[in-house]
Short mmCIF file of C-alpha atoms and ligand atoms in Angstrom, two decimals:
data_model
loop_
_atom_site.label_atom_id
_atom_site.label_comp_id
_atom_site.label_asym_id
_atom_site.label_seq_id
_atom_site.Cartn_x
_atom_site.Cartn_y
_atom_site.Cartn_z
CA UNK A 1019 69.36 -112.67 141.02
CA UNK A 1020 69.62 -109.21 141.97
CA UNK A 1021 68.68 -107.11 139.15
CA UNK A 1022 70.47 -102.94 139.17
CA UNK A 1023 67.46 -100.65 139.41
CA UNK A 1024 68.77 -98.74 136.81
CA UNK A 1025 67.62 -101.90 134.43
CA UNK A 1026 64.66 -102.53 135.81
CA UNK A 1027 62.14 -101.42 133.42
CA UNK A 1028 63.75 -104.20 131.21
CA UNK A 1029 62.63 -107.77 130.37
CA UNK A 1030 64.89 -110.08 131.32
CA UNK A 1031 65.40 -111.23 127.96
CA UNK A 1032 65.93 -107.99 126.99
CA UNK A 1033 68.97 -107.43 129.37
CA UNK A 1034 71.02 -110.49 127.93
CA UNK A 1035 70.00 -108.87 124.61
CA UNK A 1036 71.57 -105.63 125.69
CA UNK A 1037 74.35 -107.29 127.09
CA UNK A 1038 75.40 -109.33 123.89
CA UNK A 1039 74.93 -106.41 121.65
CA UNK A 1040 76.79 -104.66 124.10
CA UNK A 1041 80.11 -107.17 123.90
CA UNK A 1042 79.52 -107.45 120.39
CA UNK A 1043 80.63 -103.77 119.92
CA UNK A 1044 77.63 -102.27 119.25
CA UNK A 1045 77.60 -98.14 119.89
CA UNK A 1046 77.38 -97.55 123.79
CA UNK A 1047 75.92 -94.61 123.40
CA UNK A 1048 73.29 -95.46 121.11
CA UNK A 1049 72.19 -98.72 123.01
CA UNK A 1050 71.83 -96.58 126.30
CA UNK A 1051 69.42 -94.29 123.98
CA UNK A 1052 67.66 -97.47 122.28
CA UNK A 1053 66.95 -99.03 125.90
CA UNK A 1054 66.33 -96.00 127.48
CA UNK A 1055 69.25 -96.02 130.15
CA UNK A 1056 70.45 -93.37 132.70
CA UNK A 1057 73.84 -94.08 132.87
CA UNK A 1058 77.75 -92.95 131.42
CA UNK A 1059 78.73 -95.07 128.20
CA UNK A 1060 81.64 -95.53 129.95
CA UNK A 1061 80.63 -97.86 133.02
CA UNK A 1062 78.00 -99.09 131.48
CA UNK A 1063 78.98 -103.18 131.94
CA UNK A 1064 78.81 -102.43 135.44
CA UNK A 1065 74.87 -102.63 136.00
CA UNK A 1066 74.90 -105.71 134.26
CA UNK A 1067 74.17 -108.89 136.28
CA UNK A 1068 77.06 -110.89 137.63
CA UNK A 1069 78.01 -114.11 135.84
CA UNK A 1070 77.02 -116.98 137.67
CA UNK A 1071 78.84 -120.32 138.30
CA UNK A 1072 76.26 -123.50 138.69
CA UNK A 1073 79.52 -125.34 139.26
CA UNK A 1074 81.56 -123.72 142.06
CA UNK A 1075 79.78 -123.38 145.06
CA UNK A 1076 80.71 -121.46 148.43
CA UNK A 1077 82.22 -123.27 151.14
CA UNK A 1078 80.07 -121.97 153.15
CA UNK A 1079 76.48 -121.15 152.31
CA UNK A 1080 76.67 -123.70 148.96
CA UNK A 1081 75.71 -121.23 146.41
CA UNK A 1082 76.18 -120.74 143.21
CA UNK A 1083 79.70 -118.22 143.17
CA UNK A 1084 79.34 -114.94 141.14
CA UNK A 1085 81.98 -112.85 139.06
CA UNK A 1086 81.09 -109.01 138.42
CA UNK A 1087 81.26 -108.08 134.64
CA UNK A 1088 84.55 -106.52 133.10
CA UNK A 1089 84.36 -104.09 130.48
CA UNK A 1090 84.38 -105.45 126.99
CA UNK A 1091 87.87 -104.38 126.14
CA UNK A 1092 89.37 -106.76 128.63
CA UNK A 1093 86.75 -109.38 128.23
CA UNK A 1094 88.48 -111.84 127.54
CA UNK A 1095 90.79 -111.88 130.63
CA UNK A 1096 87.25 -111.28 133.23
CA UNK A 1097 90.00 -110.68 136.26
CA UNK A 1098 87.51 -109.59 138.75
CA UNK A 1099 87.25 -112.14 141.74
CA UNK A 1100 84.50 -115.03 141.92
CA UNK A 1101 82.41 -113.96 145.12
CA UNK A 1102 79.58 -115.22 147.37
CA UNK A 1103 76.68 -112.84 147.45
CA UNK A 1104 75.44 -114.36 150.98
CA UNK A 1105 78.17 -114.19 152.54
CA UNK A 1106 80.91 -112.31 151.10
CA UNK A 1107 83.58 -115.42 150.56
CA UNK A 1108 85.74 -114.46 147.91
CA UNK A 1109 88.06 -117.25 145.63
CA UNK A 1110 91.95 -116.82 145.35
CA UNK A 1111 93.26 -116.84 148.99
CA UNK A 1112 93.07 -113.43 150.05
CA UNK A 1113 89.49 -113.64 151.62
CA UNK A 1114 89.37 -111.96 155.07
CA UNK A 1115 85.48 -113.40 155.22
CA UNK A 1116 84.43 -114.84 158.68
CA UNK A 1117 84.85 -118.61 158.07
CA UNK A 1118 88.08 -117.47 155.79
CA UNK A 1119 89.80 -116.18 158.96
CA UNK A 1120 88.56 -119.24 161.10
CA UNK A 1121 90.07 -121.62 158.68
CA UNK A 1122 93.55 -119.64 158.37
CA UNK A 1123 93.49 -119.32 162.48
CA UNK A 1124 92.84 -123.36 162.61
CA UNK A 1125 95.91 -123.86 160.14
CA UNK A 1126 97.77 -121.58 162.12
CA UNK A 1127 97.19 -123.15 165.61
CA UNK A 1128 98.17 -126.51 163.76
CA UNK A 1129 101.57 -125.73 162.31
CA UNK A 1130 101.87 -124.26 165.50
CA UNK A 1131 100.93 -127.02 167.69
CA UNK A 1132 103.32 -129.72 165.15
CA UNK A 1133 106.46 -127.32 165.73
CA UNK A 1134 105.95 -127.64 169.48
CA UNK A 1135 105.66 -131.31 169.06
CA UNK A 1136 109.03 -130.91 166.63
CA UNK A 1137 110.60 -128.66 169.04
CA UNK A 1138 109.96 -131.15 171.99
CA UNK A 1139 110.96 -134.29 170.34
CA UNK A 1140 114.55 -132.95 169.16
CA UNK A 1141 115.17 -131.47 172.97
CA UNK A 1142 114.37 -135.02 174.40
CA UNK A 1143 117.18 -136.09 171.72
CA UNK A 1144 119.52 -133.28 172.69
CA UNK A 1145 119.35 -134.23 176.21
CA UNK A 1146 119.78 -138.05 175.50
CA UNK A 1147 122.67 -137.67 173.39
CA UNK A 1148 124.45 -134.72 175.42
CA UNK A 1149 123.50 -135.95 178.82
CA UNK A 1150 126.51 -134.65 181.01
CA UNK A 1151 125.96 -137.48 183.56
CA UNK A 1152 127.06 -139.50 181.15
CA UNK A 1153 130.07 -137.32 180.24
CA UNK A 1154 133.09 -139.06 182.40
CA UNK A 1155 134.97 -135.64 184.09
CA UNK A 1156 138.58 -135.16 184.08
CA UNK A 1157 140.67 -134.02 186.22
CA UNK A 1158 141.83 -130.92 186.44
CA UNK A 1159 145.65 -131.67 186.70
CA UNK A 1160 145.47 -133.50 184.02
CA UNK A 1161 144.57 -130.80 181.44
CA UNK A 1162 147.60 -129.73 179.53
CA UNK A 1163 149.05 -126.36 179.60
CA UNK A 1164 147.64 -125.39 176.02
CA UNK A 1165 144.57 -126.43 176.98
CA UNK A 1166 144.32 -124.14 180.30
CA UNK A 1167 145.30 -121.30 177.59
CA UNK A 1168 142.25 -121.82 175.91
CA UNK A 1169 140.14 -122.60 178.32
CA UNK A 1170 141.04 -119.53 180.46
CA UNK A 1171 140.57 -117.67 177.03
CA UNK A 1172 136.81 -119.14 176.47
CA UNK A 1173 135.92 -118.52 179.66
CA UNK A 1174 137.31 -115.07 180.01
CA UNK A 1175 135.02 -114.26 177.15
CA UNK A 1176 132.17 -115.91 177.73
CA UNK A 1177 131.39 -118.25 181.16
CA UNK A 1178 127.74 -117.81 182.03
CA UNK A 1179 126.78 -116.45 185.71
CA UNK A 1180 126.48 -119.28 187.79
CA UNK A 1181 130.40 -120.23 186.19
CA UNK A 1182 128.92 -123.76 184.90
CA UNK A 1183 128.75 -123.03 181.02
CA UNK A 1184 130.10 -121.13 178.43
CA UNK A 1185 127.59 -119.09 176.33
CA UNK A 1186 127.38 -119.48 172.35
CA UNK A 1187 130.44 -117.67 171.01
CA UNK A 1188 128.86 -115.99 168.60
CA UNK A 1189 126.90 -114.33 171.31
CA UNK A 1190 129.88 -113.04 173.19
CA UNK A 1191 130.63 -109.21 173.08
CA UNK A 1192 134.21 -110.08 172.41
CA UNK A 1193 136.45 -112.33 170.54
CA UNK A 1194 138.18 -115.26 172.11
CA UNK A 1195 141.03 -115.16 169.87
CA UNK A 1196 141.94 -112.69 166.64
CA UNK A 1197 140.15 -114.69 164.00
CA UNK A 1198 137.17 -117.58 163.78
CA UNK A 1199 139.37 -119.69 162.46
CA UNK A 1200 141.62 -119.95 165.25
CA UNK A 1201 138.88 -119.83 167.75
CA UNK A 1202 137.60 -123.23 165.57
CA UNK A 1203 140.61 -124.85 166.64
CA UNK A 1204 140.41 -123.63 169.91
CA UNK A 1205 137.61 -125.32 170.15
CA UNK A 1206 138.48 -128.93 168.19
CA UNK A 1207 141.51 -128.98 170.90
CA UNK A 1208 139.29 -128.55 173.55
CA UNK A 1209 136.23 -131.13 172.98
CA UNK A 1210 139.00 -133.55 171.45
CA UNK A 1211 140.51 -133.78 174.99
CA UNK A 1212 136.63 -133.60 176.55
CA UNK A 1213 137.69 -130.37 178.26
CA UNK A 1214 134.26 -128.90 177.32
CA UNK A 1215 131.31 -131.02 175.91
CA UNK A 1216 128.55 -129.41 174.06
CA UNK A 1217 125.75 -128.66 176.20
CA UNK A 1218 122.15 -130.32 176.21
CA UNK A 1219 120.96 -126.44 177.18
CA UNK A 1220 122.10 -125.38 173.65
CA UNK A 1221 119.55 -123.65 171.43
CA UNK A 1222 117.69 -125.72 169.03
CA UNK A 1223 118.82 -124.32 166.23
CA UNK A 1224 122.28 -124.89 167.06
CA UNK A 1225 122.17 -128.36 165.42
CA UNK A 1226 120.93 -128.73 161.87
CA UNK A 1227 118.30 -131.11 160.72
CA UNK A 1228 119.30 -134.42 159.40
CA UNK A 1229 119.74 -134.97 155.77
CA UNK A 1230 121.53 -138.38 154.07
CA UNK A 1231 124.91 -137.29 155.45
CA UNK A 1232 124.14 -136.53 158.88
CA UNK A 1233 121.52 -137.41 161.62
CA UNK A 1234 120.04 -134.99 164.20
CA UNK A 1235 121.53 -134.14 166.88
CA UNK A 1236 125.16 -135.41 166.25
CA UNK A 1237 126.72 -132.82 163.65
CA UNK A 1238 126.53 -128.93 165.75
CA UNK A 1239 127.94 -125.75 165.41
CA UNK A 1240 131.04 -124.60 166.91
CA UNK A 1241 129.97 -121.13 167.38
CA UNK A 1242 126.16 -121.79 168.17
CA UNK A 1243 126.38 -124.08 171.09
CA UNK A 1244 126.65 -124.02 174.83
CA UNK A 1245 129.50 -125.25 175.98
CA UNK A 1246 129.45 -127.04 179.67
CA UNK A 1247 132.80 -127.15 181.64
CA UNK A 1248 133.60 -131.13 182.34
CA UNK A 1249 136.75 -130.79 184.58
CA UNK A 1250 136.45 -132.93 188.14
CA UNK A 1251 137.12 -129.54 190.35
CA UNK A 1252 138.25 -130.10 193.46
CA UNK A 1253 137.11 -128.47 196.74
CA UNK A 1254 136.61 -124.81 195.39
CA UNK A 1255 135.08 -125.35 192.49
CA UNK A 1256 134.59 -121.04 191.73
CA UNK A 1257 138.16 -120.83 193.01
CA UNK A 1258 138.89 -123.25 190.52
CA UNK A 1259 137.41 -121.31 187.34
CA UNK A 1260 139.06 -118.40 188.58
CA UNK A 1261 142.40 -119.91 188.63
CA UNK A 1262 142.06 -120.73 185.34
CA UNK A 1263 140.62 -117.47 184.31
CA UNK A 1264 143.57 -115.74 186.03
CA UNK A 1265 147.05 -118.24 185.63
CA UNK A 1266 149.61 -117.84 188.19
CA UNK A 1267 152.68 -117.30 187.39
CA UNK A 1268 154.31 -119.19 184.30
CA UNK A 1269 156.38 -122.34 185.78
CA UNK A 1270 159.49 -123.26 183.92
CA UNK A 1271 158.23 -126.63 182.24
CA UNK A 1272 155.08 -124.69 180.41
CA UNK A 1273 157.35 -122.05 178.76
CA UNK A 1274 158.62 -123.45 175.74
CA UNK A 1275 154.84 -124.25 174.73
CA UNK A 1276 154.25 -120.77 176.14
CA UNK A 1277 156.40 -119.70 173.80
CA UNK A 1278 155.06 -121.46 170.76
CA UNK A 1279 150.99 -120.56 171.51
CA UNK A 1280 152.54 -117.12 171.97
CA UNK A 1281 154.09 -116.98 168.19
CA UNK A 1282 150.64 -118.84 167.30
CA UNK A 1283 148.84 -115.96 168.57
CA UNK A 1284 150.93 -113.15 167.22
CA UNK A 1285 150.76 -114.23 163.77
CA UNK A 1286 146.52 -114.73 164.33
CA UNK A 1287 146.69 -110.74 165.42
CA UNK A 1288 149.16 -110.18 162.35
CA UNK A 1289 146.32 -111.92 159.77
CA UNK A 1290 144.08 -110.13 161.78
CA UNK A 1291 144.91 -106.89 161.18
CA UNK A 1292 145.78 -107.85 157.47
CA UNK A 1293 142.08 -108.94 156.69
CA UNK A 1294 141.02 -105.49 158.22
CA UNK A 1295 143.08 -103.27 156.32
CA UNK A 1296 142.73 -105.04 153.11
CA UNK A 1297 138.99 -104.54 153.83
CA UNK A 1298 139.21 -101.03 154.46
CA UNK A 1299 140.40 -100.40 151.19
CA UNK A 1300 138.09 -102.81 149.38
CA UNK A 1301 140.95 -105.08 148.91
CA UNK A 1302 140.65 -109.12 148.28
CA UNK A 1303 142.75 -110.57 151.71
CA UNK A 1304 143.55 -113.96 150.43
CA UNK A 1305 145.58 -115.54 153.26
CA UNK A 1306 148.15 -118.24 151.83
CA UNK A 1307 151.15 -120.19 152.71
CA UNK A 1308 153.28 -117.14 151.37
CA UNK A 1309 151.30 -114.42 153.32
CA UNK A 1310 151.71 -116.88 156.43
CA UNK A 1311 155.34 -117.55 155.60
CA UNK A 1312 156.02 -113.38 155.32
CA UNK A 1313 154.53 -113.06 158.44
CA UNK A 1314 156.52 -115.59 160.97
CA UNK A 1315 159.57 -114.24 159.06
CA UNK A 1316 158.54 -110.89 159.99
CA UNK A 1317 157.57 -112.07 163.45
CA UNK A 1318 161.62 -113.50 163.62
CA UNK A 1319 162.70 -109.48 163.51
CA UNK A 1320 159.35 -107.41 164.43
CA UNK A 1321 157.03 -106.77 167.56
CA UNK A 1322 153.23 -107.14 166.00
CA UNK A 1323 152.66 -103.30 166.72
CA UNK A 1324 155.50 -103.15 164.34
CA UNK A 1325 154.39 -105.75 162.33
CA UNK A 1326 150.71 -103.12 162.09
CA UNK A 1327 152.78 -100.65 161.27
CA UNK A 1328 154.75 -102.11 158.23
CA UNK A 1329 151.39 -103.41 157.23
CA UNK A 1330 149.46 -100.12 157.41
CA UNK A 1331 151.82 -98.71 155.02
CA UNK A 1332 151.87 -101.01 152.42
CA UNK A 1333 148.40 -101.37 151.93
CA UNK A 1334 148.49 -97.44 151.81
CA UNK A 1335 151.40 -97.71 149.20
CA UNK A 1336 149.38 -100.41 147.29
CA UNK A 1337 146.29 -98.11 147.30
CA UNK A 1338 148.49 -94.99 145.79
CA UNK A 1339 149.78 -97.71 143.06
CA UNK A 1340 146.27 -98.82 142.15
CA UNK A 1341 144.78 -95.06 142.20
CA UNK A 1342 147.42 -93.90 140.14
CA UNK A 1343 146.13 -96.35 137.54
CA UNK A 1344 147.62 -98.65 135.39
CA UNK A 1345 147.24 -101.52 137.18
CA UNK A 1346 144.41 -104.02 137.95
CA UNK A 1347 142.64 -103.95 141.85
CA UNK A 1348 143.96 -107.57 142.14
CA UNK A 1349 147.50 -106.91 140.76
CA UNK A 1350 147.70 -103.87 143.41
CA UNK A 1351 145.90 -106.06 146.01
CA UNK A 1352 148.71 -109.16 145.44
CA UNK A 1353 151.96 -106.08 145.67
CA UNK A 1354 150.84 -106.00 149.43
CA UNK A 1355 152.92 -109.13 150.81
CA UNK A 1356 155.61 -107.93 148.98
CA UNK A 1357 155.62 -104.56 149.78
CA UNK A 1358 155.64 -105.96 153.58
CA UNK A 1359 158.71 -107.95 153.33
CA UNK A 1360 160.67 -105.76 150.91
CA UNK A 1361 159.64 -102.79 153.82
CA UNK A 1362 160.85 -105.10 156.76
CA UNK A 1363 164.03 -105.76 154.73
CA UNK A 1364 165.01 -101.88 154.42
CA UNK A 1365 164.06 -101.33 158.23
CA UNK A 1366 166.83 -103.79 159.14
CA UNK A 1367 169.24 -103.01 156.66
CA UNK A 1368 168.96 -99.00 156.86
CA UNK A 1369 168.55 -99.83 160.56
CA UNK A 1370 164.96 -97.44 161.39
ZN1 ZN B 298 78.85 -117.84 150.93
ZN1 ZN B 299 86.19 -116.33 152.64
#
């Protein structure tokens, strides 16, 4: 072993004497006089020889492992590293050593190598259990009128370039309808009546793993898949998806469900615009039946610009009543449904 010059003019048994006298508390300074030592008291343990462990050898040269001396006031928790002299391998997982590196790029390249194999086994299910050829089309008469309101609406905000998919909505710069939720159903409506199928393209991660209640592919997410068109178009099919994009005219027979998706919507901008300036204030928007309720009564009387209006000032009023103290943030937060109605009522009766 090698031996710090500054000890060499000692016996070897005369270094492990030094060194036990030394961790048995003995004077520093008088034991570097006694053995005739140039060096501070203070980093003295540090020319003594490593300790040496007969029974953990490198991985790579098969030597005995070595661990540098600590001083004696933190002897008994040694926390210096167990090291290879020959080659520099240190223990504990944070060697950057030659064959350290080798082994970590090897591991790498492996978990590499079984994701691929992951990645390309779930595709190969994708595409079996989304396969459009075996979708059966429909026709394109045949698709009710609420459906052609959403599916102009999903398309409008999101139909790829070539006009044969419709990109994840969450990755579409705008919103297909005023809130998530409604865009959910949206979407139930339109896969329940195989207007749009999921599409095999869709990105992996659009499908969770399997676990005991579901298996892999089957369960997806609504907002993280592709969604392919599966209408029969006929002749044009471009012409087609633009027609649906941009309606004609409203025939007679459609408007009474015109009518009703137009209400639906109205209240979804109403909510909308609810959630946001509750928000804005730091205000808890819990939507229930009675904030629905106060809203398609208010639709009965009110445009929705009203309707934002009305709304706008209550949650200001709500925010005075809270600032002014004396009440809780949820009691001032729950005043706002009722300061919308009991607003609406004085705009009819003192007739703004
Ligand atoms: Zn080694
Ligand atoms: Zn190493």
């Amino acid at each position: 072993m090698n031996i710090d010059s500054r000890l060499h003019h000692l016996k070897e048994n005369e270094v492990l004497e030094l060194m036990s006298r030394y961790y048995n508390n003995e004077k520093t300074t008088e034991l570097i006089k006694e053995y005739n030592l140039n060096i501070t008291p203070g980093v003295l343990y540090t020319v003594f020889p490593p300790e040496k462990f007969d029974d953990i050898k490198c991985p790579v040269c098969n030597l005995p492992m070595l661990r540098k001396r600590a001083a004696r006031t933190s002897y008994r928790y040694n926390n210096n590293k167990i090291y290879c002299e020959n080659c520099g391998h240190v223990e504990g997982g944070s060697c950057r050593c030659s064959h350290c590196i080798e082994v970590a790029r090897i591991e790498k390249k492996r978990i590499q190598e079984e994701q691929e194999r992951i990645n390309y086994e779930k595709r190969c299910l994708i595409n079996e259990v989304y396969d459009l050829n075996k979708k059966e089309k429909i026709g394109l008469e045949k698709l009710s009128f609420r459906s052609r309101v959403y599916l102009g609406a999903l398309i409008r905000a999101g139909i790829t370039e070539d006009m044969m998919s419709v990109i994840p909505i969450l990755e579409m710069d705008r919103n297909v309808s005023p809130r998530v939720g409604y865009t959910q159903e949206m979407i139930r409506d339109l896969i329940k009546n195989q207007v749009i199928v999921v599409s095999p393209n869709s990105s992996l991660d659009a499908f969770p793993d399997s676990d005991e209640e579901t298996e892999f592919p089957y369960l997806y997410y609504t907002l993280k898949v592709k969604y392919a068109l599966n209408i029969e178009f006929q002749e044009d099919y471009t012409e087609n998806v633009a027609n649906i994009m941009n309606p004609d005219e409203l025939s007679k027979e459609d408007s009474e469900e015109a009518a009703k998706i137009w209400r639906e919507v109205a209240l979804e901008e109403c909510l909308e615009y609810f959630e946001f300036q509750m928000k804005e204030v730091n205000f808890n928007a819990a939507i229930g039946e009675k904030t629905i309720a106060t809203f398609k009564d208010l639709l009965e009387k009110f445009s929705v610009s009203k309707i934002y209006g009305i709304i706008y000032r209550s949650v200001a009023n709500a925010t005075r009543y809270y600032q002014q103290g004396g009440v809780s943030k949820k009691q001032a937060s729950n005043s706002v449904i009722g300061n919308c109605q009991r607003y609406a009522e004085r705009a009819v009766i003192e007739n703004w």
